[in-house]
Coordinates of C-alpha atoms in Angstrom, one line a residue:
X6 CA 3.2 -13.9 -29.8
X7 CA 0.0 -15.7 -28.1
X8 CA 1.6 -19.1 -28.7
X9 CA 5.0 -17.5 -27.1
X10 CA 2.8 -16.3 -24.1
X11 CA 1.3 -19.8 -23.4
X12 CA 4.6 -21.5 -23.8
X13 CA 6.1 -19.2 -20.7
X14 CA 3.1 -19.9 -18.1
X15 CA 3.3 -23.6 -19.4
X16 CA 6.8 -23.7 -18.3
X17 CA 5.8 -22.2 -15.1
X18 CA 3.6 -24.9 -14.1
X19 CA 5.3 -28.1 -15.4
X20 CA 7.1 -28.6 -12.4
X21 CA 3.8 -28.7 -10.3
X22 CA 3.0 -32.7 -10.9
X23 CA 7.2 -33.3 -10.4
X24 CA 6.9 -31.8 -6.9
X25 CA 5.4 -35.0 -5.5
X26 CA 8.4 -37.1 -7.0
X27 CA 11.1 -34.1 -6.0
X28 CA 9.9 -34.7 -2.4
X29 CA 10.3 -38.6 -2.4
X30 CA 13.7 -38.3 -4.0
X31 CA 14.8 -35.8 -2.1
X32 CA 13.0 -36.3 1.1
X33 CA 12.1 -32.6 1.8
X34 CA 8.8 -31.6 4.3
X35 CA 6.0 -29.8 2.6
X36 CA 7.1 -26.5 4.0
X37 CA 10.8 -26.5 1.5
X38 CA 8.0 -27.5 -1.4
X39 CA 5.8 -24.5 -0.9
X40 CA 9.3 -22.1 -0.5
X41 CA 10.4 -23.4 -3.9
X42 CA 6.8 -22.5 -5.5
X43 CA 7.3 -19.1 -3.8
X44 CA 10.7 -18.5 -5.2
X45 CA 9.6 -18.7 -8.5
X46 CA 6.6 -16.0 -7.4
X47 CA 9.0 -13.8 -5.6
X48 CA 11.4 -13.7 -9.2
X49 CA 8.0 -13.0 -11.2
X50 CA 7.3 -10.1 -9.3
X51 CA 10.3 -8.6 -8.8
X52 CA 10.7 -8.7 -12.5
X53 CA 7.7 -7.2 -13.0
X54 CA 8.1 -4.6 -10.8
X55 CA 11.8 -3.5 -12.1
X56 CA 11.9 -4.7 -15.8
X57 CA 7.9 -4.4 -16.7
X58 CA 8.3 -1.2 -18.4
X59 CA 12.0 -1.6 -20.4
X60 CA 10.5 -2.6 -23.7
X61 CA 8.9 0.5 -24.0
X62 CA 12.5 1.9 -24.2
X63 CA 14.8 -0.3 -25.8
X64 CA 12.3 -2.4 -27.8
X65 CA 10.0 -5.4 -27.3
X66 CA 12.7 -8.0 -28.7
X67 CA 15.6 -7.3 -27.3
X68 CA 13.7 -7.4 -24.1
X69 CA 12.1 -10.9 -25.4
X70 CA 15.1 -12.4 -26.2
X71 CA 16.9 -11.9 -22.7
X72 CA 13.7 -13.4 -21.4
X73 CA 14.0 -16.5 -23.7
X74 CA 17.8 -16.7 -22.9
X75 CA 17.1 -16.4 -19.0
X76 CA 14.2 -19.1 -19.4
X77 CA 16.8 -21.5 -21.2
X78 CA 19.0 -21.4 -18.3
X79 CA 16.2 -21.5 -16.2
X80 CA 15.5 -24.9 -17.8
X81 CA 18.4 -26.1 -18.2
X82 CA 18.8 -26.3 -14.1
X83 CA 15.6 -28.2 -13.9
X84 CA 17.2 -30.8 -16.4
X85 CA 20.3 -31.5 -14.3
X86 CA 18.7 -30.6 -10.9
X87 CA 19.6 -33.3 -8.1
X88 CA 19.0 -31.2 -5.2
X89 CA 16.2 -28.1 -3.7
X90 CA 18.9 -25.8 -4.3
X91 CA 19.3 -26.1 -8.1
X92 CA 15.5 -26.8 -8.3
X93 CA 15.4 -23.6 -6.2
X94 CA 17.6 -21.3 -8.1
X95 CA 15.7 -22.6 -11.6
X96 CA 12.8 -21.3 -10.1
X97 CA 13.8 -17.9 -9.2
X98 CA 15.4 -17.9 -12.5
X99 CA 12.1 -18.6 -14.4
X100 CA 10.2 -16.3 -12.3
X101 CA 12.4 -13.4 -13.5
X102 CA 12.1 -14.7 -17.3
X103 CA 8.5 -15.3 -16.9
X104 CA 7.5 -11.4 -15.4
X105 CA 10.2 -9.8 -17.8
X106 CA 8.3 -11.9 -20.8
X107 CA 4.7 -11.4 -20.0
X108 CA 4.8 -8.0 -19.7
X109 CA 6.6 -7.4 -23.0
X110 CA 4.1 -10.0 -24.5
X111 CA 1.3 -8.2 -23.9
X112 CA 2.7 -4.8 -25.0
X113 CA 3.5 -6.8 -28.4
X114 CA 0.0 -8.6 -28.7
X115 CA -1.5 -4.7 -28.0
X116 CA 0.9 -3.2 -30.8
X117 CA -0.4 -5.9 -33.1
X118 CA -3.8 -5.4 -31.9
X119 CA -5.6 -5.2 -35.9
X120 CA -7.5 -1.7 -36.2
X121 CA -10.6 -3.7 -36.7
X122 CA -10.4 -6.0 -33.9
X123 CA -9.8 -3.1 -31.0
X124 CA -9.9 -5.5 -27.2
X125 CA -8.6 -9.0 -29.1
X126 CA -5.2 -8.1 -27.2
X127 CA -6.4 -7.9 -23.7
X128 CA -8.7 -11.0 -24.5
X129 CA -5.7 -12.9 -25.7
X130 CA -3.6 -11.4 -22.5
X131 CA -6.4 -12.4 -20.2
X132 CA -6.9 -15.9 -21.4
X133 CA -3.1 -17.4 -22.6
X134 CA -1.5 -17.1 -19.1
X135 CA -4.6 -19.5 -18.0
X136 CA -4.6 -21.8 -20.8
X137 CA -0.7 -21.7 -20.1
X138 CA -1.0 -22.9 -16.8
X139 CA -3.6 -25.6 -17.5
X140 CA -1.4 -27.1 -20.8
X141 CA 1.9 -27.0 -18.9
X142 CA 0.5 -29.1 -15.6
X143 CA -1.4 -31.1 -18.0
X144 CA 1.4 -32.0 -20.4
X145 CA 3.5 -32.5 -17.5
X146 CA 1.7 -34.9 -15.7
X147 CA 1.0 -36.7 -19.1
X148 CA 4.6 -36.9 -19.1
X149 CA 5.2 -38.0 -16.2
X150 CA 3.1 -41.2 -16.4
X151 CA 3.8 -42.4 -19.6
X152 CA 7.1 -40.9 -21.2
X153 CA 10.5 -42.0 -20.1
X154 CA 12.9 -39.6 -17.8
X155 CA 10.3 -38.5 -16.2
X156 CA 11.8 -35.8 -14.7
X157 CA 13.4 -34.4 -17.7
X158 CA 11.8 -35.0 -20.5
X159 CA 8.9 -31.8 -20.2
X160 CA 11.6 -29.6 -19.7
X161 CA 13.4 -31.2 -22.7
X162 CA 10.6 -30.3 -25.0
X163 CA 9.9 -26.7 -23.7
X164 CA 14.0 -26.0 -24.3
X165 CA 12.8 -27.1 -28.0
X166 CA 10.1 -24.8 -27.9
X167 CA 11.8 -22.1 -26.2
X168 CA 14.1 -22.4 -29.4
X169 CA 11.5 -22.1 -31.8
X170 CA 9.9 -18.8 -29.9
X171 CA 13.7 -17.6 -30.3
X172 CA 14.1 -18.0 -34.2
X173 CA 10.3 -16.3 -33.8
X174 CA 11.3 -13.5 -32.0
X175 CA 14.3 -12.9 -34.4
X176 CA 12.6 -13.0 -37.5
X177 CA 9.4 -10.5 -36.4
X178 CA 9.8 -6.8 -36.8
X179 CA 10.1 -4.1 -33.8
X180 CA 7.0 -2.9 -33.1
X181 CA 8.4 -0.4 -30.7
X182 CA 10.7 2.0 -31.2
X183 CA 13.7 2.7 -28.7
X184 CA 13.7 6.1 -27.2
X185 CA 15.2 7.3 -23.7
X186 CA 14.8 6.8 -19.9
X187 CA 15.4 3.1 -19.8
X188 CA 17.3 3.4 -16.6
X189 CA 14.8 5.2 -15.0
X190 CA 12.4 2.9 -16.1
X191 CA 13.6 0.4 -13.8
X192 CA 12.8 1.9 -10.6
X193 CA 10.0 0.2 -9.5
X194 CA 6.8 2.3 -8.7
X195 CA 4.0 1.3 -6.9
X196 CA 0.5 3.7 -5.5
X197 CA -2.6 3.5 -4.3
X198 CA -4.3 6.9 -5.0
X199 CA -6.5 8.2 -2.0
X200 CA -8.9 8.8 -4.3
X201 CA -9.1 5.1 -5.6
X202 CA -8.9 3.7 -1.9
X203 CA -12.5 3.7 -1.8
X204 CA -12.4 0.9 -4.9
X205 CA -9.6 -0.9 -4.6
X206 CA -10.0 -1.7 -0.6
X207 CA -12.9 -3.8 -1.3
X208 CA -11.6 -5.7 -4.2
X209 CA -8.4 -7.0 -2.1
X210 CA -9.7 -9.7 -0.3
X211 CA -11.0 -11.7 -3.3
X212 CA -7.3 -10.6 -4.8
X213 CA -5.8 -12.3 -2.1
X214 CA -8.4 -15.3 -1.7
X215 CA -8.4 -15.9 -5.8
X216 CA -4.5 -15.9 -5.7
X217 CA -4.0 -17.9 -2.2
X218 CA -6.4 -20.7 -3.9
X219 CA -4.3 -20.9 -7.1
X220 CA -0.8 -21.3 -5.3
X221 CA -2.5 -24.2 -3.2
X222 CA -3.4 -26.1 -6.4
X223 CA -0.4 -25.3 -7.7
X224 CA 2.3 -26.5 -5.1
X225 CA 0.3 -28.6 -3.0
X226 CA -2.9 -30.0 -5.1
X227 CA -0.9 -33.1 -6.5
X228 CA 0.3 -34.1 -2.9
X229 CA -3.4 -33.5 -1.7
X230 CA -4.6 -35.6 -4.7
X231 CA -2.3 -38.2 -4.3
X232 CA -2.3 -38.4 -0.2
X233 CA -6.1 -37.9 0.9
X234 CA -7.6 -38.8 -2.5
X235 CA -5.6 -41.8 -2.8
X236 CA -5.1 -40.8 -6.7
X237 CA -1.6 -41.6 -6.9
X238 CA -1.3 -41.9 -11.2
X239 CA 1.1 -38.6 -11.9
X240 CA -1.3 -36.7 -14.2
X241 CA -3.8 -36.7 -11.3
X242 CA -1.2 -33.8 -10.6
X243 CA -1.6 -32.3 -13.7
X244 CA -5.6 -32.5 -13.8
X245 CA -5.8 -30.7 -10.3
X246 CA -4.1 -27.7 -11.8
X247 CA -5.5 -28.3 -15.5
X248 CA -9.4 -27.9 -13.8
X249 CA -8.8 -24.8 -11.8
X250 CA -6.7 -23.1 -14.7
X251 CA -8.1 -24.4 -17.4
X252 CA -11.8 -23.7 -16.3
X253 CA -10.2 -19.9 -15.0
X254 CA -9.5 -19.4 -18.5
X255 CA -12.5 -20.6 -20.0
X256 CA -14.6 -18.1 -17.7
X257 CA -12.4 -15.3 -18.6
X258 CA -13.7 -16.1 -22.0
X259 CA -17.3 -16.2 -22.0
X260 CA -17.7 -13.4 -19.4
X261 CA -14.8 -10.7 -21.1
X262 CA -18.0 -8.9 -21.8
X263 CA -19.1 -8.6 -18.8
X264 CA -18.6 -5.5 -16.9
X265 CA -15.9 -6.0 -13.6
X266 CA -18.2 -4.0 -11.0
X267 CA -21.0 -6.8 -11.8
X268 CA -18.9 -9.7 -11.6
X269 CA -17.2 -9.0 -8.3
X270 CA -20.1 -10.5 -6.1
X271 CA -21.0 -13.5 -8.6
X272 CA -17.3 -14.5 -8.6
X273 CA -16.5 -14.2 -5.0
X274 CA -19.4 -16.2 -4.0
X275 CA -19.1 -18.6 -7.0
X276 CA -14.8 -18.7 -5.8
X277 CA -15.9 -19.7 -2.0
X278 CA -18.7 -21.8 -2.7
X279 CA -16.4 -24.3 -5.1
X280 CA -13.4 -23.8 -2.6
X281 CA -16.3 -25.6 -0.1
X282 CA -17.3 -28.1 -2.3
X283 CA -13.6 -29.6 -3.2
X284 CA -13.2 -29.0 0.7
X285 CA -16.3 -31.8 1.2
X286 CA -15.4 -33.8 -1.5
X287 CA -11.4 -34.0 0.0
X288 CA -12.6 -34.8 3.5
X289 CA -15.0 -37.4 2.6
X290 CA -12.9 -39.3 -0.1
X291 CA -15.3 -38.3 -3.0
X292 CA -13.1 -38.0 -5.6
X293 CA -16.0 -36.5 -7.8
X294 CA -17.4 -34.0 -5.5
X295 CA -13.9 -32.7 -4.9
X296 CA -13.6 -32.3 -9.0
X297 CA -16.8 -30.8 -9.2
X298 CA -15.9 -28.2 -6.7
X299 CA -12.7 -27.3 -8.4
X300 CA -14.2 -26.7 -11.2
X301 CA -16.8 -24.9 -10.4
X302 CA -13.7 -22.7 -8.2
X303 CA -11.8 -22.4 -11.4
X304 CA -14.8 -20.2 -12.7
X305 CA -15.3 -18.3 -9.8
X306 CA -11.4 -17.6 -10.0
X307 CA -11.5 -16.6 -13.8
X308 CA -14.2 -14.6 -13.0
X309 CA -12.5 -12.9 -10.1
X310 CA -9.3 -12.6 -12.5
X311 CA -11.6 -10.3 -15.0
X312 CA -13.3 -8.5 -12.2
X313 CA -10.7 -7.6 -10.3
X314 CA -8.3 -6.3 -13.3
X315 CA -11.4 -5.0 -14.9
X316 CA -11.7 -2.7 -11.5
X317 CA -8.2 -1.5 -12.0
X318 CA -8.7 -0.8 -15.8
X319 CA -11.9 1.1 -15.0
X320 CA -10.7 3.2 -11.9
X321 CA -7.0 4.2 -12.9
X322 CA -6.4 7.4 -14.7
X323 CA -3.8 7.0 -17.7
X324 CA -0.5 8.5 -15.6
X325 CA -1.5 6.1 -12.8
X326 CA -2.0 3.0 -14.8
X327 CA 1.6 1.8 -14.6
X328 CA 1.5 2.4 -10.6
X329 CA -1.8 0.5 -9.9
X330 CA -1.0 -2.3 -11.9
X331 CA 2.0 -2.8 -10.0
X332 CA -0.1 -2.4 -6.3
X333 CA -2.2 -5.0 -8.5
X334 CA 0.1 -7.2 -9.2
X335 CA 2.1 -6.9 -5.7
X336 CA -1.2 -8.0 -4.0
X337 CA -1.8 -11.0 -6.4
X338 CA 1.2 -12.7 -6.3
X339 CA 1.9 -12.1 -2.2
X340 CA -1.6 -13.7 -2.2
X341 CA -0.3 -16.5 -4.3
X342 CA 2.9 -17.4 -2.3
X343 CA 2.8 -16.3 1.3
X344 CA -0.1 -18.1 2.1
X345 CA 1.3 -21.4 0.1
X346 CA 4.7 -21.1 1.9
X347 CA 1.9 -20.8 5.6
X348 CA 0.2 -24.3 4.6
X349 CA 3.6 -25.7 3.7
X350 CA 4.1 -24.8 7.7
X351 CA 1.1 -25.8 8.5
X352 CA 1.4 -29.8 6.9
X353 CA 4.7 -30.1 8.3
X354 CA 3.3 -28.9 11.3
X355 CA -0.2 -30.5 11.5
X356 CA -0.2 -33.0 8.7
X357 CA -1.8 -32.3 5.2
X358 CA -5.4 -33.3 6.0
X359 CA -5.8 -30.4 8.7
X360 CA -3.5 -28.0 7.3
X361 CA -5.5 -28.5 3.8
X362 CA -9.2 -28.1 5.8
X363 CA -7.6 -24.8 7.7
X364 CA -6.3 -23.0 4.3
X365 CA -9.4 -24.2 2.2
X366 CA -11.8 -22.5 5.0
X367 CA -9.1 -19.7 5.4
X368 CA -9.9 -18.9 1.6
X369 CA -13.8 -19.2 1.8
X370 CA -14.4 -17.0 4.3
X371 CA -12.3 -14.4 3.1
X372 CA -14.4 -14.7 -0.1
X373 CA -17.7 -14.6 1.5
X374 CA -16.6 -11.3 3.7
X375 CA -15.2 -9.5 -0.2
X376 CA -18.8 -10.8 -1.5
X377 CA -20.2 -9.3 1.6
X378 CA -18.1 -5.9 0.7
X379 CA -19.2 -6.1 -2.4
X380 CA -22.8 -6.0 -1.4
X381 CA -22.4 -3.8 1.0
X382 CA -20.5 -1.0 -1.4
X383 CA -23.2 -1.5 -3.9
X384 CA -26.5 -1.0 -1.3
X385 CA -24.5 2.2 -0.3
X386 CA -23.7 3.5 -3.8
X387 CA -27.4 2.8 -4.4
X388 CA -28.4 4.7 -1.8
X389 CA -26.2 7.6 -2.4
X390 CA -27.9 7.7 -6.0
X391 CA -31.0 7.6 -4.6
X392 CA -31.1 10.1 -2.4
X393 CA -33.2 13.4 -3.2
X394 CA -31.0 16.2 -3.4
X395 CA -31.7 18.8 -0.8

């Protein structure tokens, strides 16, 4: 089920080092690019928001299978894409099959959680959609450069693998039973407790900054590596992503046991400070310094990952849990494409050199004023604890 969960977020970022070549072929601006990338972000969420709690009614693989299905069309369109809007309607497509999949997934992984190994399944769901994301640019790119049809042959080999999770799914047994209210199920809901504003307020801007960085590597870090860096080899493309995802995921694992409320500040500073660094390294052509800084963003934005949901975990009462996570995920993924589909504007607009320099110092000074939150809120609960009681 792990392997099944890293195959879906692989197949959501293959496409990222193909942008570059979609654009020559097709001769689109920057701007269609980033709408394409939020497409497939808009489909994710929606699915989320409207499918995320069906398999708790008719069963996880039922719901897996239509996922599987709806990712093999999904793929399908990428393979015989020759225009934006096949490449468009494949990305809305695997957006839907990605959200309906990963929340089912993760149910799964917690129903097969073993009895003596209580918290392996959020590990697992913490660190696969990462290590997704960083395999599937990397593979891509790889792909790209070296294998023949370079445009089809990825997706080619994650149909074969999206065949293999299907005979998987069919042979594993239900692990949730079916049981009423699955149309009610789909009606999406979505709160923010008064009584958890107090929490979640602080933690939105390093939701939105964490997010807003990932969509930039994802639709627009190969044409940044390829344009200002010069770095024109295709799995450049893929190494951009692989270092921000890849190094997100390996932070999620050596910090999951860390507390969230003391890895809010670290990662928000950390998230800025590397968001600065790849900034530097982009504007003065030092390919190394801009690496460096990515990586050392992609720990600041696995960190931020585990805070953040850690802070949701930790605040929301059982019946609120489905709710919050929904607010949660609303503000993540509106973080991830709106501001992409902005700095797709904004290179049209102002070419990618300034429109890159505007969103990188967009996103580091919205992390230094959620680190400067975070101090704040903690100097004040301090306080409050400190206080004699009169």
């Amino acid at each position: 089920m792990a392997a099944i969960l890293v195959l879906f977020l692989a197949a959501s970022s293959a496409p990222s080092p193909l942008y570059v070549i979609y654009q020559q072929q097709w001769q689109f601006t920057a701007w269609v690019l980033t709408v394409v990338f939020a497409l497939y972000v808009f489909g994710l969420l929606g699915s989320l928001l409207v499918v995320g709690a069906l398999s708790d009614h008719l069963g996880r693989r039922p719901v897996l299978a239509a996922a599987i299905g709806l990712e093999v069309v999904a793929l399908v369109l990428f393979l015989v894409a020759g225009d934006v809007l096949v490449l468009s309607a494949a990305r809305v497509l695997q957006g839907i099959a990605t959200g309906a999949a990963t929340t089912t997934l993760s149910a799964t992984l917690v129903d097969l959680e073993p009895p003596h190994a209580r918290g392996r399944a959020g590990v697992v769901t913490s660190v696969a959609p990462l290590t997704g994301l960083a395999l599937g640019a990397l593979g891509s790119g790889v792909l790209v450069e070296f294998g023949p049809a370079r445009t089809q042959l990825v997706y080619a080999l994650l149909l074969g693998g999206m065949a293999l999770a299907a005979v998987v799914v069919a042979l594993i047994p239900e692990t949730s039973l079916r049981r009423p209210g699955a149309v009610a199920s789909l009606r999406p809901r979505v709160a923010m407790p008064a009584h958890l504003r107090a929490d979640i307020v602080p933690v939105v801007p390093v939701m939105i900054a964490t997010w807003a960085l990932a969509g930039m590597y994802l639709s627009l870090g190969p044409s940044v590596a390829a344009e200002l860096l010069g770095l024109r080899n295709h799995l450049i493309g893929g190494v951009v992503v692989t270092l921000l995802t890849g190094t997100g995921a390996l932070a999620v694992a050596l910090l999951r046991s860390r507390s969230a409320s003391s890895l809010l500040a670290p990662s928000s500073a950390t998230l800025g400070l590397g968001t600065l660094l790849s900034l530097a390294g982009t504007t003065e052509d030092l390919v190394w310094l801009s690496a460096a800084g990515t990586v050392v963003a992609g720990f600041g934005f696995g960190a931020s990952v585990l805070a953040t949901f850690g802070t949701f975990a930790r605040i929301a009462r059982p019946h609120e849990r489905s709710a919050v996570f929904a607010l949660a995920n609303i503000i993540n993924y509106l973080g991830n494409s709106v501001p992409a589909v902005l700095g797709g504007i904004a290179v049209t607009a102002l070419g990618l050199r300034t429109a890159t320099v505007i969103y990188a110092l967009a996103i580091a000074l919205i992390t230094f004023s959620a680190f400067a939150l975070r101090l704040h809120q903690v100097r004040t609960t301090r306080r409050a604890v400190m206080a004699p009681c009169v």
